[in-house]
Coordinates of C-alpha atoms and ligand atoms in Angstrom, one line a residue:
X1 CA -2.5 -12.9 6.9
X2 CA -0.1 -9.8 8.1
X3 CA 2.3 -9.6 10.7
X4 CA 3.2 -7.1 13.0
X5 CA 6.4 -6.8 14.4
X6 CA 7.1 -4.8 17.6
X7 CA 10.1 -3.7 18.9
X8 CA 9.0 -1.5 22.1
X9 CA 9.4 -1.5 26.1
X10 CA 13.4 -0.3 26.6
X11 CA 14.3 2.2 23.9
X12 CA 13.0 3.2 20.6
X13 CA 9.6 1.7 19.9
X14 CA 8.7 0.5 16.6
X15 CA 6.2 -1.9 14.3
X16 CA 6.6 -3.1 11.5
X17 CA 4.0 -4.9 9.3
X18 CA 4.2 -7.5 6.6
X19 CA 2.0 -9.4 5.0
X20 CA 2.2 -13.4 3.5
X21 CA 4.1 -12.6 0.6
X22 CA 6.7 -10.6 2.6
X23 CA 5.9 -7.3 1.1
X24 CA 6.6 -4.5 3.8
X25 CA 3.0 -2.7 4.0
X26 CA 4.6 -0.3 6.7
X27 CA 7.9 0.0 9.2
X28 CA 7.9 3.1 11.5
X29 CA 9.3 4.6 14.8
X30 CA 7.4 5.8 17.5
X31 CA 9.0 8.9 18.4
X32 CA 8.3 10.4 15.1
X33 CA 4.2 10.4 16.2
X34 CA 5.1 10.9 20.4
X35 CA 7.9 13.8 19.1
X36 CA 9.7 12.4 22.4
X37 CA 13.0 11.0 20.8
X38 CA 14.1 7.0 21.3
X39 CA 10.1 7.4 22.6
X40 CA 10.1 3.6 24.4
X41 CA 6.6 2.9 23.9
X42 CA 3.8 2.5 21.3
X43 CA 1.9 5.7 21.3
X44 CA -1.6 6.5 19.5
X45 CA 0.0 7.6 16.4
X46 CA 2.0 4.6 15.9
X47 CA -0.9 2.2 16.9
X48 CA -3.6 4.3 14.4
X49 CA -0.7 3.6 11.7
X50 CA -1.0 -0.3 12.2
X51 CA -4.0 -1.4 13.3
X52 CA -5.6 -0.4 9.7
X53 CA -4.2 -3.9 8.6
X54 CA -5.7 -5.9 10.9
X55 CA -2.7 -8.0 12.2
X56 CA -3.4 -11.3 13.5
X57 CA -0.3 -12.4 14.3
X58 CA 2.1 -10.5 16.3
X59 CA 5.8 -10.8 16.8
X60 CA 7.9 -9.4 19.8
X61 CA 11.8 -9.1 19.1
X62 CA 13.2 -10.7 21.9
X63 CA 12.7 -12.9 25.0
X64 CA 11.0 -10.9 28.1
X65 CA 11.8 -13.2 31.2
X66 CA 15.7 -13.9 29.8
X67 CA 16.0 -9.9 29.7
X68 CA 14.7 -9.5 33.2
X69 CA 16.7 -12.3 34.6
X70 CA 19.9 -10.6 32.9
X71 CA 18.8 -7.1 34.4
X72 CA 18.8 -8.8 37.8
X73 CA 22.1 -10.1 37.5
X74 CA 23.4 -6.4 36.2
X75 CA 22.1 -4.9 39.7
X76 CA 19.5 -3.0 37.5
X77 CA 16.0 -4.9 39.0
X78 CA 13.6 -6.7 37.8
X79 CA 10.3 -4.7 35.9
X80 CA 7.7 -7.2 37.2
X81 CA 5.3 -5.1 34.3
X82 CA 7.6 -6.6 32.1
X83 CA 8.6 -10.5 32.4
X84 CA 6.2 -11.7 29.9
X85 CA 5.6 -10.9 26.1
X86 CA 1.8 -11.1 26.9
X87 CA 2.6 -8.3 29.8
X88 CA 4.3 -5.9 28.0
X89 CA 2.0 -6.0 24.5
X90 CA -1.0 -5.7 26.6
X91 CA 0.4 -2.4 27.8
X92 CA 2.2 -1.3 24.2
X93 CA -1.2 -2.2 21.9
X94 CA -3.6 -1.4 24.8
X95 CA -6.0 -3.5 23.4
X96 CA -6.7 -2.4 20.3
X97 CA -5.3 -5.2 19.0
X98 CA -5.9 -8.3 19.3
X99 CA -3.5 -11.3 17.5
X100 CA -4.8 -14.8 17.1
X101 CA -1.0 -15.6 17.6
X102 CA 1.8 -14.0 19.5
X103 CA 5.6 -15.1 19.3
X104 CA 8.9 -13.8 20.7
X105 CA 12.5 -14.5 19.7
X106 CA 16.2 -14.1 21.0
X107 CA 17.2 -10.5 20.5
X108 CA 20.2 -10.7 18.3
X109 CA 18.1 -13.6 16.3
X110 CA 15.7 -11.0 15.5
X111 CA 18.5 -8.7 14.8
X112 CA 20.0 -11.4 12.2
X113 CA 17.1 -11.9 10.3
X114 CA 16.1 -8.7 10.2
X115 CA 19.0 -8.2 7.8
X116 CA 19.5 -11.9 6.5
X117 CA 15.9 -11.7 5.1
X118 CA 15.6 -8.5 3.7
X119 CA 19.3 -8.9 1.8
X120 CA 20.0 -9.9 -1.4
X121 CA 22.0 -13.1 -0.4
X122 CA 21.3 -16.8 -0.4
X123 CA 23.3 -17.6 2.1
X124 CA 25.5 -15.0 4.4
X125 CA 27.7 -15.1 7.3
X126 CA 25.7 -12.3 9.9
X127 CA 27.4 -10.2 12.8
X128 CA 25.3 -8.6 15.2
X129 CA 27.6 -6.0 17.0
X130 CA 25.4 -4.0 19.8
X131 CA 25.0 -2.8 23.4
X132 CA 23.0 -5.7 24.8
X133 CA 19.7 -7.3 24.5
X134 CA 19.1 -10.5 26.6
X135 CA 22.5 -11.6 27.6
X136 CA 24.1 -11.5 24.0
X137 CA 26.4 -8.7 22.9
X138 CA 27.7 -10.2 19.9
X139 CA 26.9 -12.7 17.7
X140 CA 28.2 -14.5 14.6
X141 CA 25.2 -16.5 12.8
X142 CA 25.5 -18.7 9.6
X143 CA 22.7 -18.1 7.5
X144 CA 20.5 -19.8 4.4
X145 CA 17.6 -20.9 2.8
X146 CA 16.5 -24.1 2.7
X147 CA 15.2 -26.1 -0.1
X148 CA 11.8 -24.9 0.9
X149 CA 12.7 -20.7 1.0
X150 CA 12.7 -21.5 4.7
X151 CA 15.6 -19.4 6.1
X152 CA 17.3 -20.8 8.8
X153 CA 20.2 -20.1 11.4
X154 CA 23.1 -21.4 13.0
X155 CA 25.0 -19.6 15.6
X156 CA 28.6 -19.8 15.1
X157 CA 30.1 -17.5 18.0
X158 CA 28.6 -15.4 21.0
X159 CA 30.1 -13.0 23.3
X160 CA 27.7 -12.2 26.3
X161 CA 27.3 -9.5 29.2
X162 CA 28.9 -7.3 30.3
X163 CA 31.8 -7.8 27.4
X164 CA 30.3 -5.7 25.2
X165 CA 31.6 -3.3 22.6
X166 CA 28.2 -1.0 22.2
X167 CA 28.7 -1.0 26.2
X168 CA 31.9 0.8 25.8
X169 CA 31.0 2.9 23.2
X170 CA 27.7 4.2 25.1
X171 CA 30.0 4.8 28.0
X172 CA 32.1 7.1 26.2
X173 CA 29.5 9.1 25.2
X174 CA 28.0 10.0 28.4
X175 CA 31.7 10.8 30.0
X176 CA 32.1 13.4 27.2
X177 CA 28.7 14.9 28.2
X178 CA 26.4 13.6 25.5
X179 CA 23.4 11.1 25.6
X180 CA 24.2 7.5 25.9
X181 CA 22.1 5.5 23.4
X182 CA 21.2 8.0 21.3
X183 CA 24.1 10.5 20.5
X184 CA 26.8 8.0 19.9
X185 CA 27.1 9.2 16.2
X186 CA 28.0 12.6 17.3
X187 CA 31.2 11.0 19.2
X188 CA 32.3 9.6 16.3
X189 CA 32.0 12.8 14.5
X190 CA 33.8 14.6 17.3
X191 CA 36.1 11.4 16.7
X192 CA 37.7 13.5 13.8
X193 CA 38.7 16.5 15.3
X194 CA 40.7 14.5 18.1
X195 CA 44.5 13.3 18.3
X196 CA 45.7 10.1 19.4
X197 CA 47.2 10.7 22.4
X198 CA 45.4 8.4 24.6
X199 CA 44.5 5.5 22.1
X200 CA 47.2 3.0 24.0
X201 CA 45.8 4.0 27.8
X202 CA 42.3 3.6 25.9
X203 CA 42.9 0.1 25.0
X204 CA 45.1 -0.3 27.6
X205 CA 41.7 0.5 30.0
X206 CA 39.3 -1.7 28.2
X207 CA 41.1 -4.3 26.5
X208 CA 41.7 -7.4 28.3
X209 CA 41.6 -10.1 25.7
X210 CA 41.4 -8.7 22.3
X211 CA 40.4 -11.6 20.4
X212 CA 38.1 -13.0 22.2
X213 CA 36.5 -8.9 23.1
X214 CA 37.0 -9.4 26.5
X215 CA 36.5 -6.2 28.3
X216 CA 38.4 -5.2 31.6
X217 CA 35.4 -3.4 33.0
X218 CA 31.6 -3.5 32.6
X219 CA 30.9 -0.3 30.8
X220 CA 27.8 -1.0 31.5
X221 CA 28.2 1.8 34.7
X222 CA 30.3 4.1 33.0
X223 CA 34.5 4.8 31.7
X224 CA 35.6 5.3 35.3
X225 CA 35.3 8.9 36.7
X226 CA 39.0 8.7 37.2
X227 CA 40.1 7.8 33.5
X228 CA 41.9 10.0 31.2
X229 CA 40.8 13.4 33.8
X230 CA 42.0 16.4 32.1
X231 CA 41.7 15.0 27.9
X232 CA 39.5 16.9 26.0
X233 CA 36.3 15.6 25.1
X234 CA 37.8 15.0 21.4
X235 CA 41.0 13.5 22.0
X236 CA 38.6 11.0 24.3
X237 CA 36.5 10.0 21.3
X238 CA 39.5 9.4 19.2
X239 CA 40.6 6.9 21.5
X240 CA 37.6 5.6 21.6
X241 CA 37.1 5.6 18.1
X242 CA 40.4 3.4 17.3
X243 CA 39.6 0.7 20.4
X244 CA 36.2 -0.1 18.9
X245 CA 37.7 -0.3 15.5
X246 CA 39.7 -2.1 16.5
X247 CA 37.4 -4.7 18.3
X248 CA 35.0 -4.3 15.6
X249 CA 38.1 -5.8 13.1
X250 CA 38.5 -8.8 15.1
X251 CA 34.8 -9.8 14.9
X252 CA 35.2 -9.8 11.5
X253 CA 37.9 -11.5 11.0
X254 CA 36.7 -14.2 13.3
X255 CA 33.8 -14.2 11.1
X256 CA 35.4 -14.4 7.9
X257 CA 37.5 -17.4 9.4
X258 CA 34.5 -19.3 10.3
X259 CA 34.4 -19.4 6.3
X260 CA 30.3 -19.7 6.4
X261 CA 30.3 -17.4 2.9
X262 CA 32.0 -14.4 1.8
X263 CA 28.5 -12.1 2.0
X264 CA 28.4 -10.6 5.1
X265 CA 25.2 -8.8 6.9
X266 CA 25.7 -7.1 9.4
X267 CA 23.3 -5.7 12.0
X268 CA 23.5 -4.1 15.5
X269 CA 23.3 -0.4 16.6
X270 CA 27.3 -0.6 16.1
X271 CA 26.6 -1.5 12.7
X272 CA 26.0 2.6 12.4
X273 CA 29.5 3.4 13.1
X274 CA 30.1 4.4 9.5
X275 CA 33.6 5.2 9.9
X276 CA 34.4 1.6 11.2
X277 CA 32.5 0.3 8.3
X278 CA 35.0 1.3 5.8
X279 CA 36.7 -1.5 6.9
X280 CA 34.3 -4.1 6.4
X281 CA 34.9 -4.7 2.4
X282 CA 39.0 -5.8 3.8
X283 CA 37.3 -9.3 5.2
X284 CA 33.7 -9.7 2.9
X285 CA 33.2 -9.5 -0.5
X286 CA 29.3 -8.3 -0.8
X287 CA 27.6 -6.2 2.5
X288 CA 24.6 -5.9 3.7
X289 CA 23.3 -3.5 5.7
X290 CA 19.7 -3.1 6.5
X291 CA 19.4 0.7 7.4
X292 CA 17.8 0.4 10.4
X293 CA 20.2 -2.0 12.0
X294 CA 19.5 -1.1 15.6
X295 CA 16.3 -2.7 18.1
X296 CA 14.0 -0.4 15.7
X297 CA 15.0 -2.4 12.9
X298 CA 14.6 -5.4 15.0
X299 CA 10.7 -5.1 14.9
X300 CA 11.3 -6.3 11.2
X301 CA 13.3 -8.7 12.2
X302 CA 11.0 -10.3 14.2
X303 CA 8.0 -10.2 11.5
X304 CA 10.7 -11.8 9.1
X305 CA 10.9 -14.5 12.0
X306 CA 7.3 -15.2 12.4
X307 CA 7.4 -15.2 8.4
X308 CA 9.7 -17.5 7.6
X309 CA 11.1 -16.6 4.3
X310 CA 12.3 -13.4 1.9
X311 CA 11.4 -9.9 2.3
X312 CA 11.1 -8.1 -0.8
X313 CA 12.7 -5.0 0.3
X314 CA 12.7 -2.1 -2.4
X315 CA 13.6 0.7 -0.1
X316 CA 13.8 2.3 3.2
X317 CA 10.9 4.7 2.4
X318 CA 8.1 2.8 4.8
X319 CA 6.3 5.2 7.3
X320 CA 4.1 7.7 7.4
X321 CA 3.1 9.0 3.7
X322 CA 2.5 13.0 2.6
X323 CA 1.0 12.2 -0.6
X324 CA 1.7 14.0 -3.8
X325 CA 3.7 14.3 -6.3
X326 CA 7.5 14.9 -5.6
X327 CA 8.3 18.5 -5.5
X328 CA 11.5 18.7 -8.1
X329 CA 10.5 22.2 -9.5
X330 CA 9.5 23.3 -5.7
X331 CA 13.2 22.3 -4.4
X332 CA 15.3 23.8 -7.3
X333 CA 13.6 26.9 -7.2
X334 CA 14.3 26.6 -3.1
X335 CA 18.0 25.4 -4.1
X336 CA 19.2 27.8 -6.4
X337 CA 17.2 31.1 -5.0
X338 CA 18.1 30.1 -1.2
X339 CA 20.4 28.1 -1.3
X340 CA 18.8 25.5 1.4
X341 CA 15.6 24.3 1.6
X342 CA 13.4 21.4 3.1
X343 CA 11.4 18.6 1.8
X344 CA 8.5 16.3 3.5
X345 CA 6.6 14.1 0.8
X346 CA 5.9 10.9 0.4
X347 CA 6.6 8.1 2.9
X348 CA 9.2 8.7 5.8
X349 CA 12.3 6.5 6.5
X350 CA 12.6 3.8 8.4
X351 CA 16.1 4.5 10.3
X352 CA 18.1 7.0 11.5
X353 CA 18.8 8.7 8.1
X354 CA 16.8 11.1 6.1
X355 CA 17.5 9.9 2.7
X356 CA 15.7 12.5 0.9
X357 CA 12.3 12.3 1.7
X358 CA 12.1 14.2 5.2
X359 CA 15.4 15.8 4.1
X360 CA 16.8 19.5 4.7
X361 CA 19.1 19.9 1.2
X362 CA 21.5 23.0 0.4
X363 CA 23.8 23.8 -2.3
X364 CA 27.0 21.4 -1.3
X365 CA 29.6 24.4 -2.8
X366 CA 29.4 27.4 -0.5
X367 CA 31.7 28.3 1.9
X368 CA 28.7 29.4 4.4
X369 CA 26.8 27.0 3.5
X370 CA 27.7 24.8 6.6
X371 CA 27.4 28.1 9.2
X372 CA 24.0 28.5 7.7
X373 CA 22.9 24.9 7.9
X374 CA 24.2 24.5 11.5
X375 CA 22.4 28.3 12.0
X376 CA 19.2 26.8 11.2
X377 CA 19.5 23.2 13.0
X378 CA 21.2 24.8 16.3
X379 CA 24.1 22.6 16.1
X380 CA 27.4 22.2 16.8
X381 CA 30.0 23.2 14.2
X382 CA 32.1 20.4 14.4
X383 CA 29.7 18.2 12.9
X384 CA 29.5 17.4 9.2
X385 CA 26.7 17.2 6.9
X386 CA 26.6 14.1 4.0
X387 CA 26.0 14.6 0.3
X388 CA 23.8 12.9 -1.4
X389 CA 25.2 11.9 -5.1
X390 CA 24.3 10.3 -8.5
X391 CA 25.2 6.8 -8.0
X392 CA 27.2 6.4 -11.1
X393 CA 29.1 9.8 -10.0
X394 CA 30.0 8.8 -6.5
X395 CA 33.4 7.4 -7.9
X396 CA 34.6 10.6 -9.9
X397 CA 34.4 12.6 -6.5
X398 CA 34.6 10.2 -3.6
X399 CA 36.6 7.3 -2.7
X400 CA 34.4 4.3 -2.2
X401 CA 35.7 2.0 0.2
X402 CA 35.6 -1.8 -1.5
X403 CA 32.7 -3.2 -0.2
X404 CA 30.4 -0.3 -1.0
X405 CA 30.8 0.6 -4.9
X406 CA 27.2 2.2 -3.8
X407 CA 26.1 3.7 -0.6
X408 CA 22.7 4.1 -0.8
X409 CA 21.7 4.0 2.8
X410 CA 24.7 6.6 3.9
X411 CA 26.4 3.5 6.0
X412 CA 30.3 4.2 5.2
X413 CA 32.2 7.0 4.7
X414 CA 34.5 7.7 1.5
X415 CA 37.7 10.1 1.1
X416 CA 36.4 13.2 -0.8
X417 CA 38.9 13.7 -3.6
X418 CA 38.3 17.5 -3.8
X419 CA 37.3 18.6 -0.6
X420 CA 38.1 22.3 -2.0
X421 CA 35.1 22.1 -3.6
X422 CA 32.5 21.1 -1.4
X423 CA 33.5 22.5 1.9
X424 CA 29.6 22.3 3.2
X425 CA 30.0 18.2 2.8
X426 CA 33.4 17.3 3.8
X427 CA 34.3 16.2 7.6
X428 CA 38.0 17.8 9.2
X429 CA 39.3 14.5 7.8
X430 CA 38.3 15.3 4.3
X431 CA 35.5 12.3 4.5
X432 CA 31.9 12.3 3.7
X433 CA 28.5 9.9 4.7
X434 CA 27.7 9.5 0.9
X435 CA 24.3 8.6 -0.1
X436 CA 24.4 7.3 -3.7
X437 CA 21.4 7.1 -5.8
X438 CA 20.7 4.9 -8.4
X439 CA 18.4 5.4 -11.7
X440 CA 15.7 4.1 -9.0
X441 CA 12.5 6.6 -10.5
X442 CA 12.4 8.1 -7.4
X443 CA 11.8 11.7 -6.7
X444 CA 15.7 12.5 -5.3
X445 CA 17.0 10.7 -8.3
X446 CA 14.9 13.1 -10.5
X447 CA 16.3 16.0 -8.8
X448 CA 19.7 15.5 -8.3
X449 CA 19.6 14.8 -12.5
X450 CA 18.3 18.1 -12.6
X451 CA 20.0 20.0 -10.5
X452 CA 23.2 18.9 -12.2
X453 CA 22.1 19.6 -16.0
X454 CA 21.8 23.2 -14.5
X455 CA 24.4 24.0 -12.1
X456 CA 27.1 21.3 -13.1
X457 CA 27.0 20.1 -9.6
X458 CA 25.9 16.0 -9.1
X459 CA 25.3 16.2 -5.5
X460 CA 23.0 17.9 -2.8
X461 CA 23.4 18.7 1.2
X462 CA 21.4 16.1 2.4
X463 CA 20.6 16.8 6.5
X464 CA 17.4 15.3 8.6
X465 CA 14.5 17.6 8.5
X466 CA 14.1 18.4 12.6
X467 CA 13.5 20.6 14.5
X468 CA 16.4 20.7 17.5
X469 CA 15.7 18.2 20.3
X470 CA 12.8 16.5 18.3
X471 CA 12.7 13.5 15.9
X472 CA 12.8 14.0 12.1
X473 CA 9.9 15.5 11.2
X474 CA 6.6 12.9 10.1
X475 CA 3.7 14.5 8.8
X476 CA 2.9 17.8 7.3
X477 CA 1.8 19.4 10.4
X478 CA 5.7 19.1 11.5
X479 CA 7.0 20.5 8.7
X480 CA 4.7 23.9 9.1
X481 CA 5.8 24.1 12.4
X482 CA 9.6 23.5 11.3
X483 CA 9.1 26.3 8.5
X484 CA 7.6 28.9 11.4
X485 CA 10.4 28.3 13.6
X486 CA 13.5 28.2 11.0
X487 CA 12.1 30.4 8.1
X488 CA 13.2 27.9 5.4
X489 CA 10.2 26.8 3.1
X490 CA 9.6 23.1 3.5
X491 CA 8.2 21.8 -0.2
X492 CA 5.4 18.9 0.0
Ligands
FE2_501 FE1 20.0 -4.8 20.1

């Protein structure tokens, strides 16, 4: 009997399917079919992808009515489409399929057990840190398995609307003039390249009660048009940058007090701030991360719900497949005759990262390498690219931060220790978004061995294959498209 988890209505639509044993048959976002990014609803692509398996029981990640009735009290109306699961699946499946059962859970549940069940724990303490969902904005769950593989929850701690650090972070974004809900990574790249100046009037303007994250304002409607006039748009997400880490430290150490167990899975879309999770490793001694931690993620979540038990998860590589064989000998002829070249096989990523399947790699050592990248991608300079490393290498040239001996879903960053070297990979601040890789058998394991038994170098330019203003790329057709526009041969 498989599941199908949904995860579509308000932002970035996405299913997920499972079957009774808890294998993952397929996880994958809408926008990557639509080509309309954080695409909110189920499109034909999506829907031809899942309704080969014949759900019959369908799970919705969180609870319609509560949502609505929080929307009303946040001055933002009521969608009468959308009080009801039933409502808003008969709109997202259009029919075309039809469950014998259909379930719905609390949001950050859903986010919890999306990354309880697919960890490697018996028993964690989970932190869901995001904007908002129903009414929760944070939550601190004790997690386990009962005697029965039956995994069950307990909710230790909540913080609710409008106190909400995802809130503040989104709010940030927009005032320095990118897109709330979607381009709240590139403020904390921009992060970098800022001075403190204004950290104290930050937390001074948001904080009211630190340890409890009570906010002075609902960010929910924006910083304040007078705040901070005249910083620059970097110095602003510095400021920002520190508050939230700050924030982010006392969940944790709430949740580490609560002394559930020392494993720690964390979920959220905050839970992609990969600079504030270098501290995670000071309070836990084992993290878990799924890597699509954000409501995408939570149509997994869901499924796990409606299932009950363990997910075997293997890897992030569960959308849509380009079959064939990796192309190694494609790439390092692309690699060391270019310098930079693209790669679509196999199945996509589920998350925001291209971990080497839908991937755009270069040569991590030349000093043009990142003008070139950013050439082809159209985007600003400021912002870094990530390397992508053999595992058991990761050490000699980066600084892991405790808590992540391996990195294998790019989720913190490290300290480069020779920056010098690698000037294509290394943020203003001399960190990186590593991506380890282990001896796994996968196809960017067999390259990376290869490249470095020729060129002496262990690590690759790892970038999303995309083409500017669009998703990462899904099937093959993208990636002709993406070689006509950029010039840059994408291998299959
Ligand atoms: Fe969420």
């Amino acid at each position: 009997m498989n599941i199908l988890g949904i995860s579509a209505g308000f932002h970035d639509a996405a299913a997920t399917v499972i079957n009774s044993q808890g294998d993952i048959l397929f996880a994958g976002h809408s926008e990557r079919y639509s080509k309309r990014k954080n695409d909110a609803d189920f499109g034909q692509g999506l829907l031809d992808e899942v309704v080969e398996y014949g759900p019959e029981i369908v799970a919705y990640y969180e609870r319609p009515w509560n949502k609505q009735f929080r929307q009303w009290y946040a001055g933002q109306g009521i969608e009468w489409d959308k009080l009801t699961t039933q409502q808003i699946l008969k709109k997202q499946l259009g029919g075309q399929i039809e469950p014998e059962r259909i379930h719905s859970y609390n949001h950050h549940l859903s986010h919890a057990a999306g990354g309880f069940q697919t960890s490697p724990f018996e028993r964690a303490t989970v932190v869901v840190i995001d904007a908002i969902g129903e009414w929760d904005t944070i939550s601190i769950w004790g997690a386990e398995y009962d005697h029965k593989g039956v995994a069950r929850y307990t909710r230790l701690w909540r913080q609710v609307y409008p106190h909400s650090i995802g809130l503040f972070y989104s709010a940030v974004t927009s005032r320095i003039g990118l897109h709330p809900l979607d381009e709240e990574y590139i403020t904390m790249g921009m992060a970098a390249w800022g001075r403190n100046t204004w950290y104290h009037d930050m937390r001074e303007h948001v904080i009211a009660d630190e340890r409890d994250i009570q906010l002075r304002h609902n960010f929910h409607t924006g910083m304040g048009a007078d705040f901070l006039v005249g910083a620059s748009n970097e110095n602003i997400a510095a400021a920002a940058q520190l508050v939230a880490e700050d924030l982010i430290r006392q969940v944790m150490i709430r949740a580490r007090n609560m002394e559930f167990s020392t494993n720690l899975v964390y979920m959220g879309g905050v839970a992609l701030n990969c600079t504030a999770n270098r501290m995670l490793g000071e309070y836990f001694d084992k993290i878990w991360i799924m890597p699509c931690p954000g409501d995408a993620g939570s149509s997994l979540g869901a499924a796990a719900l409606a299932l009950g038990r363990r997910i075997n998860w293997r890897n992030s590589y569960l959308g849509h497949c380009i079959p064939g064989v990796y192309p190694v000998n494609g790439l390092l002829d692309g690699l060391l005759t270019e310098q930079i070249v693209g790669v679509a096989s196999g199945r996509a990523e589920f998350g925001p990262r291209a971990l080497g399947n839908r991937s755009l790699l270069a040569d991590p050592r030349g000093s043009k390498i990142k003008e070139k990248v950013n050439a082809i991608k159209r985007r600003q300079q400021f912002r870094p690219f990530a390397p992508v490393i053999l595992e058991e290498l990761a050490d000699t040239y980066f600084d892991m931060p405790s808590g992540f001996k391996h990195s294998r879903y790019m989720q913190s960053v490290a300290r480069c220790r020779v920056p010098e070297l690698f000037p294509a990979i290394v943020h203003v601040d001399n960190t990186s978004r590593v991506q380890t890789v282990p001896l796994d058998g996968s196809g960017i394991r067999e390259l990376l061995e290869k490249w470095y038994v020729m060129t002496g170098c262990p690590m690759l330019l790892n970038t999303s294959l995309n083409i500017r203003g669009e998703p990462i790329v899904n099937d093959r057709a993208d990636a002709d498209r993406f070689e006509q526009l950029y010039g840059v041969r994408v291998c299959s």
